[in-house]
């Protein structure tokens, strides 16, 4: 299994630009999570989906952030417009919640730098 | 609601010495407990998990953790530290009643291994 795939691995953009981060979960997993990690705030859960439906987006910091999961094998996290304080590493994780133990599998992350 | 507290944001150990990372949890229902490791510039990787079977859980890279219900603890240990153990370690908790697979992560403990 290829694991959770995220793209791009690195993104450098200028303030005000739109940024789209992509995630492909592990095949067969039915929950998907987006996290943000910074030195100051640590690991933060932004939003999570179950069976492609957003369950809780209370962690999304502002309306500039949006996430979609159009099908079981793809999700996006969009920031529009981006700001320097959005610079962080963004992780996607997936899990199967159906008789297992909620173990999450993480992708390698996207390091976002907003200038 | 469940929560996790990791004691010590930074731990320094000598190569060959015991590694002990502390984790205490709070949960009103039986928990699932996890330890994840994050190496520099990588995503989180599962070290081990407690799922209500054996209270002493062995994981990868020589790590183990013991679930102690009376102390609400799930401390991580390794008898002899190796330079390659330098990383950040996260304790996480989930519960069987959570249908979405959400994990509550601790703040993390950065481990430095000195020669």
PDB file of C-alpha atoms in Angstrom:
ATOM      1  CA  UNK A   1       0.000   0.000   0.000  1.00  0.00           C
ATOM      2  CA  UNK A   2       1.321   3.444  -0.909  1.00  0.00           C
ATOM      3  CA  UNK A   3       0.102   5.040   2.298  1.00  0.00           C
ATOM      4  CA  UNK A   4      -1.452   8.475   2.490  1.00  0.00           C
ATOM      5  CA  UNK A   5      -0.271  10.650  -0.367  1.00  0.00           C
ATOM      6  CA  UNK A   6      -0.045  14.414  -0.138  1.00  0.00           C
ATOM      7  CA  UNK A   7       0.874  16.949  -2.765  1.00  0.00           C
ATOM      8  CA  UNK A   8       2.699  19.155  -3.138  1.00  0.00           C
ATOM      9  CA  UNK A   9       5.364  18.382  -0.533  1.00  0.00           C
ATOM     10  CA  UNK A  10       6.496  21.973  -0.482  1.00  0.00           C
ATOM     11  CA  UNK A  11       4.654  25.112  -1.503  1.00  0.00           C
ATOM     12  CA  UNK A  12       5.972  28.648  -1.493  1.00  0.00           C
ATOM     13  CA  UNK A  13       3.535  31.372  -2.393  1.00  0.00           C
ATOM     14  CA  UNK A  14       2.967  35.064  -1.920  1.00  0.00           C
ATOM     15  CA  UNK A  15       0.451  36.625   0.377  1.00  0.00           C
ATOM     16  CA  UNK A  16      -2.962  36.888  -1.226  1.00  0.00           C
ATOM     17  CA  UNK A  17      -2.555  33.896  -3.508  1.00  0.00           C
ATOM     18  CA  UNK A  18      -4.808  30.867  -3.454  1.00  0.00           C
ATOM     19  CA  UNK A  19      -3.244  27.656  -2.184  1.00  0.00           C
ATOM     20  CA  UNK A  20      -4.648  24.158  -2.698  1.00  0.00           C
ATOM     21  CA  UNK A  21      -3.309  21.166  -0.818  1.00  0.00           C
ATOM     22  CA  UNK A  22      -4.225  17.679  -1.921  1.00  0.00           C
ATOM     23  CA  UNK A  23      -4.585  14.353  -0.181  1.00  0.00           C
ATOM     24  CA  UNK A  24      -5.219  10.796  -1.283  1.00  0.00           C
ATOM     25  CA  UNK A  25      -6.159   8.566   1.670  1.00  0.00           C
ATOM     26  CA  UNK A  26      -5.397   4.883   1.987  1.00  0.00           C
ATOM     27  CA  UNK A  27      -7.800   2.813  -0.076  1.00  0.00           C
ATOM     28  CA  UNK A  28     -10.637   1.432   2.058  1.00  0.00           C
ATOM     29  CA  UNK A  29     -10.325   4.045   4.780  1.00  0.00           C
ATOM     30  CA  UNK A  30     -13.507   5.956   5.528  1.00  0.00           C
ATOM     31  CA  UNK A  31     -12.303   8.824   7.728  1.00  0.00           C
ATOM     32  CA  UNK A  32      -9.989  11.629   6.690  1.00  0.00           C
ATOM     33  CA  UNK A  33      -8.409  14.293   8.867  1.00  0.00           C
ATOM     34  CA  UNK A  34      -6.590  17.554   8.092  1.00  0.00           C
ATOM     35  CA  UNK A  35      -4.095  18.838  10.654  1.00  0.00           C
ATOM     36  CA  UNK A  36      -1.839  21.871  10.857  1.00  0.00           C
ATOM     37  CA  UNK A  37       1.444  21.857  12.747  1.00  0.00           C
ATOM     38  CA  UNK A  38       3.405  24.914  13.861  1.00  0.00           C
ATOM     39  CA  UNK A  39       6.057  25.521  16.478  1.00  0.00           C
ATOM     40  CA  UNK A  40       3.798  27.878  18.365  1.00  0.00           C
ATOM     41  CA  UNK A  41       0.543  25.930  18.350  1.00  0.00           C
ATOM     42  CA  UNK A  42       1.678  22.348  17.890  1.00  0.00           C
ATOM     43  CA  UNK A  43      -0.586  19.879  16.095  1.00  0.00           C
ATOM     44  CA  UNK A  44      -4.095  21.215  15.447  1.00  0.00           C
ATOM     45  CA  UNK A  45      -7.032  19.316  13.962  1.00  0.00           C
ATOM     46  CA  UNK A  46      -8.655  21.492  11.321  1.00  0.00           C
ATOM     47  CA  UNK A  47     -11.462  19.370   9.910  1.00  0.00           C
ATOM     48  CA  UNK A  48     -12.420  15.748   9.463  1.00  0.00           C
ATOM     49  CA  UNK A  49     -14.643  13.759   7.161  1.00  0.00           C
ATOM     50  CA  UNK A  50     -16.386  10.423   7.492  1.00  0.00           C
ATOM     51  CA  UNK A  51     -17.627   8.691   4.354  1.00  0.00           C
ATOM     52  CA  UNK A  52     -16.819  11.883   2.435  1.00  0.00           C
ATOM     53  CA  UNK A  53     -19.072  14.012   4.652  1.00  0.00           C
ATOM     54  CA  UNK A  54     -17.568  16.818   6.759  1.00  0.00           C
ATOM     55  CA  UNK A  55     -18.233  16.010  10.402  1.00  0.00           C
ATOM     56  CA  UNK A  56     -16.556  18.811  12.293  1.00  0.00           C
ATOM     57  CA  UNK A  57     -14.857  21.895  10.880  1.00  0.00           C
ATOM     58  CA  UNK A  58     -14.640  23.799  14.146  1.00  0.00           C
ATOM     59  CA  UNK A  59     -10.862  23.736  13.933  1.00  0.00           C
ATOM     60  CA  UNK A  60     -10.732  25.667  10.689  1.00  0.00           C
ATOM     61  CA  UNK A  61      -9.195  28.975  11.705  1.00  0.00           C
ATOM     62  CA  UNK A  62     -11.031  31.335   9.371  1.00  0.00           C
ATOM     63  CA  UNK A  63     -13.383  31.487   6.438  1.00  0.00           C
ATOM     64  CA  UNK A  64     -10.318  31.705   4.228  1.00  0.00           C
ATOM     65  CA  UNK A  65      -9.912  27.988   4.813  1.00  0.00           C
ATOM     66  CA  UNK A  66     -12.131  25.433   3.103  1.00  0.00           C
ATOM     67  CA  UNK A  67     -11.951  21.683   2.570  1.00  0.00           C
ATOM     68  CA  UNK A  68     -13.725  19.253   0.297  1.00  0.00           C
ATOM     69  CA  UNK A  69     -13.858  15.537  -0.188  1.00  0.00           C
ATOM     70  CA  UNK A  70     -15.615  14.866  -3.500  1.00  0.00           C
ATOM     71  CA  UNK A  71     -14.982  11.128  -3.323  1.00  0.00           C
ATOM     72  CA  UNK A  72     -13.420   8.474  -1.135  1.00  0.00           C
ATOM     73  CA  UNK A  73      -9.991   8.806  -2.709  1.00  0.00           C
ATOM     74  CA  UNK A  74      -9.414  12.553  -2.786  1.00  0.00           C
ATOM     75  CA  UNK A  75      -9.579  15.593  -0.550  1.00  0.00           C
ATOM     76  CA  UNK A  76      -8.431  19.185  -0.843  1.00  0.00           C
ATOM     77  CA  UNK A  77      -7.683  21.931   1.639  1.00  0.00           C
ATOM     78  CA  UNK A  78      -7.831  25.407   0.145  1.00  0.00           C
ATOM     79  CA  UNK A  79      -6.656  28.705   1.551  1.00  0.00           C
ATOM     80  CA  UNK A  80      -7.869  31.812  -0.228  1.00  0.00           C
ATOM     81  CA  UNK A  81      -6.372  34.349   0.203  1.00  0.00           C
ATOM     82  CA  UNK A  82      -3.255  33.068   1.921  1.00  0.00           C
ATOM     83  CA  UNK A  83      -1.452  35.041   4.628  1.00  0.00           C
ATOM     84  CA  UNK A  84       2.044  34.696   6.136  1.00  0.00           C
ATOM     85  CA  UNK A  85       0.561  33.354   9.384  1.00  0.00           C
ATOM     86  CA  UNK A  86      -0.753  30.359   7.425  1.00  0.00           C
ATOM     87  CA  UNK A  87       2.827  29.131   7.045  1.00  0.00           C
ATOM     88  CA  UNK A  88       2.922  25.685   8.606  1.00  0.00           C
ATOM     89  CA  UNK A  89       3.123  21.998   7.818  1.00  0.00           C
ATOM     90  CA  UNK A  90      -0.250  20.572   6.851  1.00  0.00           C
ATOM     91  CA  UNK A  91      -0.876  16.875   7.383  1.00  0.00           C
ATOM     92  CA  UNK A  92      -3.576  14.640   6.074  1.00  0.00           C
ATOM     93  CA  UNK A  93      -4.391  11.396   7.896  1.00  0.00           C
ATOM     94  CA  UNK A  94      -6.842   8.603   7.226  1.00  0.00           C
ATOM     95  CA  UNK A  95      -8.323   5.748   9.203  1.00  0.00           C
ATOM     96  CA  UNK A  96     -10.882   2.979   9.000  1.00  0.00           C
ATOM     97  CA  UNK A  97     -13.584   3.307  11.620  1.00  0.00           C
ATOM     98  CA  UNK A  98     -15.511   0.112  11.524  1.00  0.00           C
ATOM     99  CA  UNK A  99     -14.418  -2.358  14.136  1.00  0.00           C
ATOM    100  CA  UNK A 100     -10.793  -1.273  14.388  1.00  0.00           C
ATOM    101  CA  UNK A 101      -9.155   0.997  16.911  1.00  0.00           C
ATOM    102  CA  UNK A 102      -9.187   4.376  15.236  1.00  0.00           C
ATOM    103  CA  UNK A 103      -5.529   4.201  14.302  1.00  0.00           C
ATOM    104  CA  UNK A 104      -4.699   7.077  11.999  1.00  0.00           C
ATOM    105  CA  UNK A 105      -2.165   6.896   9.209  1.00  0.00           C
ATOM    106  CA  UNK A 106      -0.429  10.144   8.371  1.00  0.00           C
ATOM    107  CA  UNK A 107       0.861  11.470   5.106  1.00  0.00           C
ATOM    108  CA  UNK A 108       4.301  13.101   4.797  1.00  0.00           C
ATOM    109  CA  UNK A 109       2.844  16.586   5.007  1.00  0.00           C
ATOM    110  CA  UNK A 110       2.909  19.724   2.878  1.00  0.00           C
ATOM    111  CA  UNK A 111       5.227  22.471   4.065  1.00  0.00           C
ATOM    112  CA  UNK A 112       3.572  25.770   3.177  1.00  0.00           C
ATOM    113  CA  UNK A 113       5.459  29.045   3.204  1.00  0.00           C
ATOM    114  CA  UNK A 114       3.539  32.232   2.549  1.00  0.00           C
ATOM    115  CA  UNK A 115       5.770  35.221   1.878  1.00  0.00           C
TER     116      UNK A 115
ATOM    117  CA  UNK B   1     -14.534  14.153  26.488  1.00  0.00           C
ATOM    118  CA  UNK B   2     -11.082  12.673  26.550  1.00  0.00           C
ATOM    119  CA  UNK B   3      -7.734  14.409  26.876  1.00  0.00           C
ATOM    120  CA  UNK B   4      -4.041  13.662  27.079  1.00  0.00           C
ATOM    121  CA  UNK B   5      -1.251  15.288  29.067  1.00  0.00           C
ATOM    122  CA  UNK B   6       2.384  14.707  28.254  1.00  0.00           C
ATOM    123  CA  UNK B   7       4.754  15.654  31.036  1.00  0.00           C
ATOM    124  CA  UNK B   8       7.845  17.409  29.740  1.00  0.00           C
ATOM    125  CA  UNK B   9       8.020  19.109  26.376  1.00  0.00           C
ATOM    126  CA  UNK B  10      11.730  18.295  26.066  1.00  0.00           C
ATOM    127  CA  UNK B  11      13.684  15.300  27.305  1.00  0.00           C
ATOM    128  CA  UNK B  12      17.422  14.813  26.969  1.00  0.00           C
ATOM    129  CA  UNK B  13      18.890  11.328  27.350  1.00  0.00           C
ATOM    130  CA  UNK B  14      22.344   9.884  26.912  1.00  0.00           C
ATOM    131  CA  UNK B  15      22.915   7.232  24.323  1.00  0.00           C
ATOM    132  CA  UNK B  16      22.397   3.860  25.998  1.00  0.00           C
ATOM    133  CA  UNK B  17      20.303   5.265  28.831  1.00  0.00           C
ATOM    134  CA  UNK B  18      16.663   4.573  29.597  1.00  0.00           C
ATOM    135  CA  UNK B  19      14.072   6.585  27.696  1.00  0.00           C
ATOM    136  CA  UNK B  20      10.937   7.382  29.696  1.00  0.00           C
ATOM    137  CA  UNK B  21       8.193   9.562  28.271  1.00  0.00           C
ATOM    138  CA  UNK B  22       5.160  10.221  30.411  1.00  0.00           C
ATOM    139  CA  UNK B  23       1.551  10.323  29.273  1.00  0.00           C
ATOM    140  CA  UNK B  24      -1.585  10.632  31.370  1.00  0.00           C
ATOM    141  CA  UNK B  25      -5.056  10.469  29.923  1.00  0.00           C
ATOM    142  CA  UNK B  26      -8.542  11.415  30.932  1.00  0.00           C
ATOM    143  CA  UNK B  27     -11.507   9.482  29.606  1.00  0.00           C
ATOM    144  CA  UNK B  28     -14.939   8.595  30.925  1.00  0.00           C
ATOM    145  CA  UNK B  29     -15.071   5.427  28.845  1.00  0.00           C
ATOM    146  CA  UNK B  30     -12.440   2.777  28.101  1.00  0.00           C
ATOM    147  CA  UNK B  31      -9.776   4.361  25.938  1.00  0.00           C
ATOM    148  CA  UNK B  32      -7.652   3.363  23.030  1.00  0.00           C
ATOM    149  CA  UNK B  33      -4.166   4.788  23.489  1.00  0.00           C
ATOM    150  CA  UNK B  34      -1.424   5.429  20.980  1.00  0.00           C
ATOM    151  CA  UNK B  35       2.143   6.618  20.784  1.00  0.00           C
ATOM    152  CA  UNK B  36       3.276   8.231  17.559  1.00  0.00           C
ATOM    153  CA  UNK B  37       6.781   9.322  16.584  1.00  0.00           C
ATOM    154  CA  UNK B  38       7.677  12.149  14.240  1.00  0.00           C
ATOM    155  CA  UNK B  39      11.169  12.275  12.800  1.00  0.00           C
ATOM    156  CA  UNK B  40      12.395  15.594  11.393  1.00  0.00           C
ATOM    157  CA  UNK B  41      10.575  16.657   8.241  1.00  0.00           C
ATOM    158  CA  UNK B  42       8.325  13.604   8.285  1.00  0.00           C
ATOM    159  CA  UNK B  43       4.745  12.737   9.156  1.00  0.00           C
ATOM    160  CA  UNK B  44       3.650  10.957  12.314  1.00  0.00           C
ATOM    161  CA  UNK B  45       4.278   7.232  12.455  1.00  0.00           C
ATOM    162  CA  UNK B  46       2.582   4.806  14.818  1.00  0.00           C
ATOM    163  CA  UNK B  47       4.938   3.352  17.437  1.00  0.00           C
ATOM    164  CA  UNK B  48       2.423   1.242  19.359  1.00  0.00           C
ATOM    165  CA  UNK B  49      -1.195   1.110  20.493  1.00  0.00           C
ATOM    166  CA  UNK B  50      -3.226  -0.149  23.443  1.00  0.00           C
ATOM    167  CA  UNK B  51      -6.581  -1.635  22.507  1.00  0.00           C
ATOM    168  CA  UNK B  52      -7.692  -3.311  25.769  1.00  0.00           C
ATOM    169  CA  UNK B  53      -5.833  -6.569  25.224  1.00  0.00           C
ATOM    170  CA  UNK B  54      -2.480  -6.872  27.020  1.00  0.00           C
ATOM    171  CA  UNK B  55      -1.621  -3.957  29.296  1.00  0.00           C
ATOM    172  CA  UNK B  56       2.048  -4.102  28.295  1.00  0.00           C
ATOM    173  CA  UNK B  57       2.322  -3.200  24.654  1.00  0.00           C
ATOM    174  CA  UNK B  58       5.410  -3.660  22.548  1.00  0.00           C
ATOM    175  CA  UNK B  59       6.027  -1.493  19.528  1.00  0.00           C
ATOM    176  CA  UNK B  60       8.575  -0.862  16.875  1.00  0.00           C
ATOM    177  CA  UNK B  61      12.220   0.084  17.442  1.00  0.00           C
ATOM    178  CA  UNK B  62      12.342  -1.482  20.917  1.00  0.00           C
ATOM    179  CA  UNK B  63       9.735   0.782  22.506  1.00  0.00           C
ATOM    180  CA  UNK B  64       7.041  -0.431  24.869  1.00  0.00           C
ATOM    181  CA  UNK B  65       4.314   1.133  26.963  1.00  0.00           C
ATOM    182  CA  UNK B  66       2.265  -0.026  29.911  1.00  0.00           C
ATOM    183  CA  UNK B  67      -1.385   0.837  30.404  1.00  0.00           C
ATOM    184  CA  UNK B  68      -2.156   1.497  34.073  1.00  0.00           C
ATOM    185  CA  UNK B  69      -5.828   2.170  34.608  1.00  0.00           C
ATOM    186  CA  UNK B  70      -5.416   3.032  38.291  1.00  0.00           C
ATOM    187  CA  UNK B  71      -2.925   5.741  37.398  1.00  0.00           C
ATOM    188  CA  UNK B  72      -4.600   6.705  34.086  1.00  0.00           C
ATOM    189  CA  UNK B  73      -1.166   6.497  32.529  1.00  0.00           C
ATOM    190  CA  UNK B  74       0.411   5.134  29.377  1.00  0.00           C
ATOM    191  CA  UNK B  75       4.129   5.858  29.718  1.00  0.00           C
ATOM    192  CA  UNK B  76       6.521   5.022  26.900  1.00  0.00           C
ATOM    193  CA  UNK B  77       9.890   3.401  27.608  1.00  0.00           C
ATOM    194  CA  UNK B  78      12.927   2.085  25.831  1.00  0.00           C
ATOM    195  CA  UNK B  79      15.727   0.434  27.826  1.00  0.00           C
ATOM    196  CA  UNK B  80      18.609   1.829  25.816  1.00  0.00           C
ATOM    197  CA  UNK B  81      18.436   5.015  23.758  1.00  0.00           C
ATOM    198  CA  UNK B  82      19.962   5.184  20.315  1.00  0.00           C
ATOM    199  CA  UNK B  83      20.919   8.283  18.414  1.00  0.00           C
ATOM    200  CA  UNK B  84      18.209   7.451  15.884  1.00  0.00           C
ATOM    201  CA  UNK B  85      15.548   7.853  18.612  1.00  0.00           C
ATOM    202  CA  UNK B  86      15.906  11.619  18.450  1.00  0.00           C
ATOM    203  CA  UNK B  87      12.447  12.748  17.402  1.00  0.00           C
ATOM    204  CA  UNK B  88       9.188  14.155  18.718  1.00  0.00           C
ATOM    205  CA  UNK B  89       6.810  11.746  20.400  1.00  0.00           C
ATOM    206  CA  UNK B  90       3.054  12.185  20.686  1.00  0.00           C
ATOM    207  CA  UNK B  91       0.630  10.360  22.938  1.00  0.00           C
ATOM    208  CA  UNK B  92      -2.964  10.161  21.700  1.00  0.00           C
ATOM    209  CA  UNK B  93      -6.292   8.851  22.989  1.00  0.00           C
ATOM    210  CA  UNK B  94      -9.475   7.704  21.313  1.00  0.00           C
ATOM    211  CA  UNK B  95     -12.549   5.932  22.644  1.00  0.00           C
ATOM    212  CA  UNK B  96     -14.591   3.023  21.420  1.00  0.00           C
ATOM    213  CA  UNK B  97     -17.733   5.160  21.333  1.00  0.00           C
ATOM    214  CA  UNK B  98     -16.212   7.601  18.846  1.00  0.00           C
ATOM    215  CA  UNK B  99     -17.644   6.633  15.484  1.00  0.00           C
ATOM    216  CA  UNK B 100     -15.468   9.039  13.564  1.00  0.00           C
ATOM    217  CA  UNK B 101     -12.043   7.856  14.627  1.00  0.00           C
ATOM    218  CA  UNK B 102     -10.988  11.172  16.094  1.00  0.00           C
ATOM    219  CA  UNK B 103      -7.778  11.175  18.155  1.00  0.00           C
ATOM    220  CA  UNK B 104      -6.913  13.636  20.888  1.00  0.00           C
ATOM    221  CA  UNK B 105      -3.171  14.315  20.788  1.00  0.00           C
ATOM    222  CA  UNK B 106      -0.879  15.486  23.541  1.00  0.00           C
ATOM    223  CA  UNK B 107       1.413  18.462  23.029  1.00  0.00           C
ATOM    224  CA  UNK B 108       4.374  16.247  22.207  1.00  0.00           C
ATOM    225  CA  UNK B 109       7.751  15.550  23.802  1.00  0.00           C
ATOM    226  CA  UNK B 110      10.940  16.357  21.941  1.00  0.00           C
ATOM    227  CA  UNK B 111      13.660  13.787  22.642  1.00  0.00           C
ATOM    228  CA  UNK B 112      17.308  14.693  22.256  1.00  0.00           C
ATOM    229  CA  UNK B 113      19.908  11.925  22.468  1.00  0.00           C
ATOM    230  CA  UNK B 114      23.429  12.914  23.447  1.00  0.00           C
ATOM    231  CA  UNK B 115      26.534  10.815  22.752  1.00  0.00           C
TER     232      UNK B 115
END
